[in-house]
One Martini backbone bead per residue (centre of mass of N, CA, C, O) as a GRO file, in nm:
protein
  106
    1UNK     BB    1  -4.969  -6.237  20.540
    2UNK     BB    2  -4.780  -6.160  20.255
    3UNK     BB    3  -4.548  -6.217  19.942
    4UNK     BB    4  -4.614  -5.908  19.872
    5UNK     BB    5  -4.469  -5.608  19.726
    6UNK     BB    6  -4.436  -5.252  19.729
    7UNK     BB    7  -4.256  -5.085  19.567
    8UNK     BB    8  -4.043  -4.759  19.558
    9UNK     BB    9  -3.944  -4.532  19.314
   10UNK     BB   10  -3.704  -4.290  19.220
   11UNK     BB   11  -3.663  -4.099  18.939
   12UNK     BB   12  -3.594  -3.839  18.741
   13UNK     BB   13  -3.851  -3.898  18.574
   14UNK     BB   14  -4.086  -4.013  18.410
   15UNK     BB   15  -4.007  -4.171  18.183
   16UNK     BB   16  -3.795  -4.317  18.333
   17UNK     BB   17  -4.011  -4.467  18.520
   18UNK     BB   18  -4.167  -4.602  18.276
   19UNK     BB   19  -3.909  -4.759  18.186
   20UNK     BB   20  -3.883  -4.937  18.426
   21UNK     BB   21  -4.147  -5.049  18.456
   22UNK     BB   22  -4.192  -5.146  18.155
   23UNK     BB   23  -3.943  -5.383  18.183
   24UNK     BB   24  -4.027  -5.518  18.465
   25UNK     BB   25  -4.288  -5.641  18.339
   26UNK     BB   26  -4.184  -5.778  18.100
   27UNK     BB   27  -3.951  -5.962  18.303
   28UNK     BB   28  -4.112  -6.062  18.519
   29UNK     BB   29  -4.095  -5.882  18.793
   30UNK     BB   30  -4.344  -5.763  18.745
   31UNK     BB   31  -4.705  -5.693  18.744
   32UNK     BB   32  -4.731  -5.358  18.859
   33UNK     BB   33  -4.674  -5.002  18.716
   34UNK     BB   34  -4.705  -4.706  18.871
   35UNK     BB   35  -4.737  -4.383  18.803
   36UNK     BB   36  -4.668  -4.076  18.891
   37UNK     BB   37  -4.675  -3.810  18.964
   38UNK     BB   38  -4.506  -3.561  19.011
   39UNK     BB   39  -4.222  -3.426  19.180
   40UNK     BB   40  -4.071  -3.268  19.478
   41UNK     BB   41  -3.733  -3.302  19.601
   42UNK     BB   42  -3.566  -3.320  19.953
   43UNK     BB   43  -3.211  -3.338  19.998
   44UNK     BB   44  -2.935  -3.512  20.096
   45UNK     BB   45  -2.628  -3.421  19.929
   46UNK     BB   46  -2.304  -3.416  19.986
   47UNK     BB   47  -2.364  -3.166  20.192
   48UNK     BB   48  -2.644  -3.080  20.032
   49UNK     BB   49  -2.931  -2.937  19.940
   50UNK     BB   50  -3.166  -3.050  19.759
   51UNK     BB   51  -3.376  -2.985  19.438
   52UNK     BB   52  -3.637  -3.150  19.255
   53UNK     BB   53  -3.723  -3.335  19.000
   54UNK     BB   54  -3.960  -3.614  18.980
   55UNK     BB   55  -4.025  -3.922  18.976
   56UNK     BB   56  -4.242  -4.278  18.978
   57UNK     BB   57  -4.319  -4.573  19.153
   58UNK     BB   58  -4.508  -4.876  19.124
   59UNK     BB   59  -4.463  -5.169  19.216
   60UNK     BB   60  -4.516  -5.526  19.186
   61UNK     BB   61  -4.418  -5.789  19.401
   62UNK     BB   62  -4.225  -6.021  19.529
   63UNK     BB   63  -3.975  -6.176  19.777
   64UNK     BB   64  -3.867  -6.363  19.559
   65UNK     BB   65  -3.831  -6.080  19.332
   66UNK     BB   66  -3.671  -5.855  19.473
   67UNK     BB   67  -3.358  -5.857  19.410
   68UNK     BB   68  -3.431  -5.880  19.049
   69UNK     BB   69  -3.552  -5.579  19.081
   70UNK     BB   70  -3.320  -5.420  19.206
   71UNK     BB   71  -3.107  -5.476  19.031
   72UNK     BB   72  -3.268  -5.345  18.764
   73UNK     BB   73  -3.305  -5.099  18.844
   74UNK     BB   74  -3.003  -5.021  18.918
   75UNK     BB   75  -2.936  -5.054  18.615
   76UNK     BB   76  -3.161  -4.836  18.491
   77UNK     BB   77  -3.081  -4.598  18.710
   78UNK     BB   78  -2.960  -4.284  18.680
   79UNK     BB   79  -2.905  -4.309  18.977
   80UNK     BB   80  -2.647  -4.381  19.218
   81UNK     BB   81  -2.899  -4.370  19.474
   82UNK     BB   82  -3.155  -4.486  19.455
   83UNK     BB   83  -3.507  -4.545  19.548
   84UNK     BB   84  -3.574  -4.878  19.731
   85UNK     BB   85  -3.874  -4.972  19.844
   86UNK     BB   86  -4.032  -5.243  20.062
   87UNK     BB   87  -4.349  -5.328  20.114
   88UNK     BB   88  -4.560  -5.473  20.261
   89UNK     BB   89  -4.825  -5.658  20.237
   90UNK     BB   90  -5.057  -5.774  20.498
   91UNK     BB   91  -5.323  -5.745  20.275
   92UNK     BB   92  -5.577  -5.903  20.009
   93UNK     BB   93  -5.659  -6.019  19.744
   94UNK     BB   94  -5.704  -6.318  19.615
   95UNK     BB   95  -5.677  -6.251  19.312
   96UNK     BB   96  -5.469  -6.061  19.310
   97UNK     BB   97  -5.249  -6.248  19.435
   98UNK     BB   98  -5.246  -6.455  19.218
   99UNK     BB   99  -5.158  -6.274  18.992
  100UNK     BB  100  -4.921  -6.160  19.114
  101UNK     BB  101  -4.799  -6.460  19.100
  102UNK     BB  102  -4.811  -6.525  18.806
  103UNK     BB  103  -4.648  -6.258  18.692
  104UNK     BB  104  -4.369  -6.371  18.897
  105UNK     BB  105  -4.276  -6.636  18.770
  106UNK     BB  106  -3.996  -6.824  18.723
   0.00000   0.00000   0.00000
């Protein structure tokens, strides 16, 4: 097990993702954000289904900083409950998990 974690992030478009993306990398929360490609959400929000087109991301960065990454999210975050999940990382790369430990030290 590693100290890795890939964050999944849901955001309102592409650009908004982007943005979230580029700017937690930019601020040392992650190592790299990786945009997705569009897609359509469907979901129960306030007692009804709705349906959109959203963007997405995934972050990389670490238990220690996973906390200032969220926060930063939800600041950054047009959506009133992003979707902000942390998946551990089991095994990777002993060099990639270097870089990645390097690019999120305090």
């Amino acid at each position: 097990m590693t100290d890795a974690l890939w964050v999944y992030v849901t955001a309102a478009d592409r650009a908004e993702a982007a943005r979230i993306g580029r700017l937690c990398v930019e601020e040392g929360l992650a190592a790299c954000a990786n945009i997705l490609p569009g897609h359509t959400a469907i979901y129960r929000w306030q007692g009804r289904i709705e349906e959109a087109e959203e963007g997405a991301l995934v972050l990389k960065t670490t238990a220690a900083r996973f906390e200032a990454l969220r926060a930063r999210i939800r600041a950054l975050s047009s959506y009133t409950t992003p979707c902000i999940l942390a998946l551990p990382a089991a095994a990777g790369d002993a060099d990639f998990l270097a870089w990645l430990r390097e690019q999120v030290a305090d």
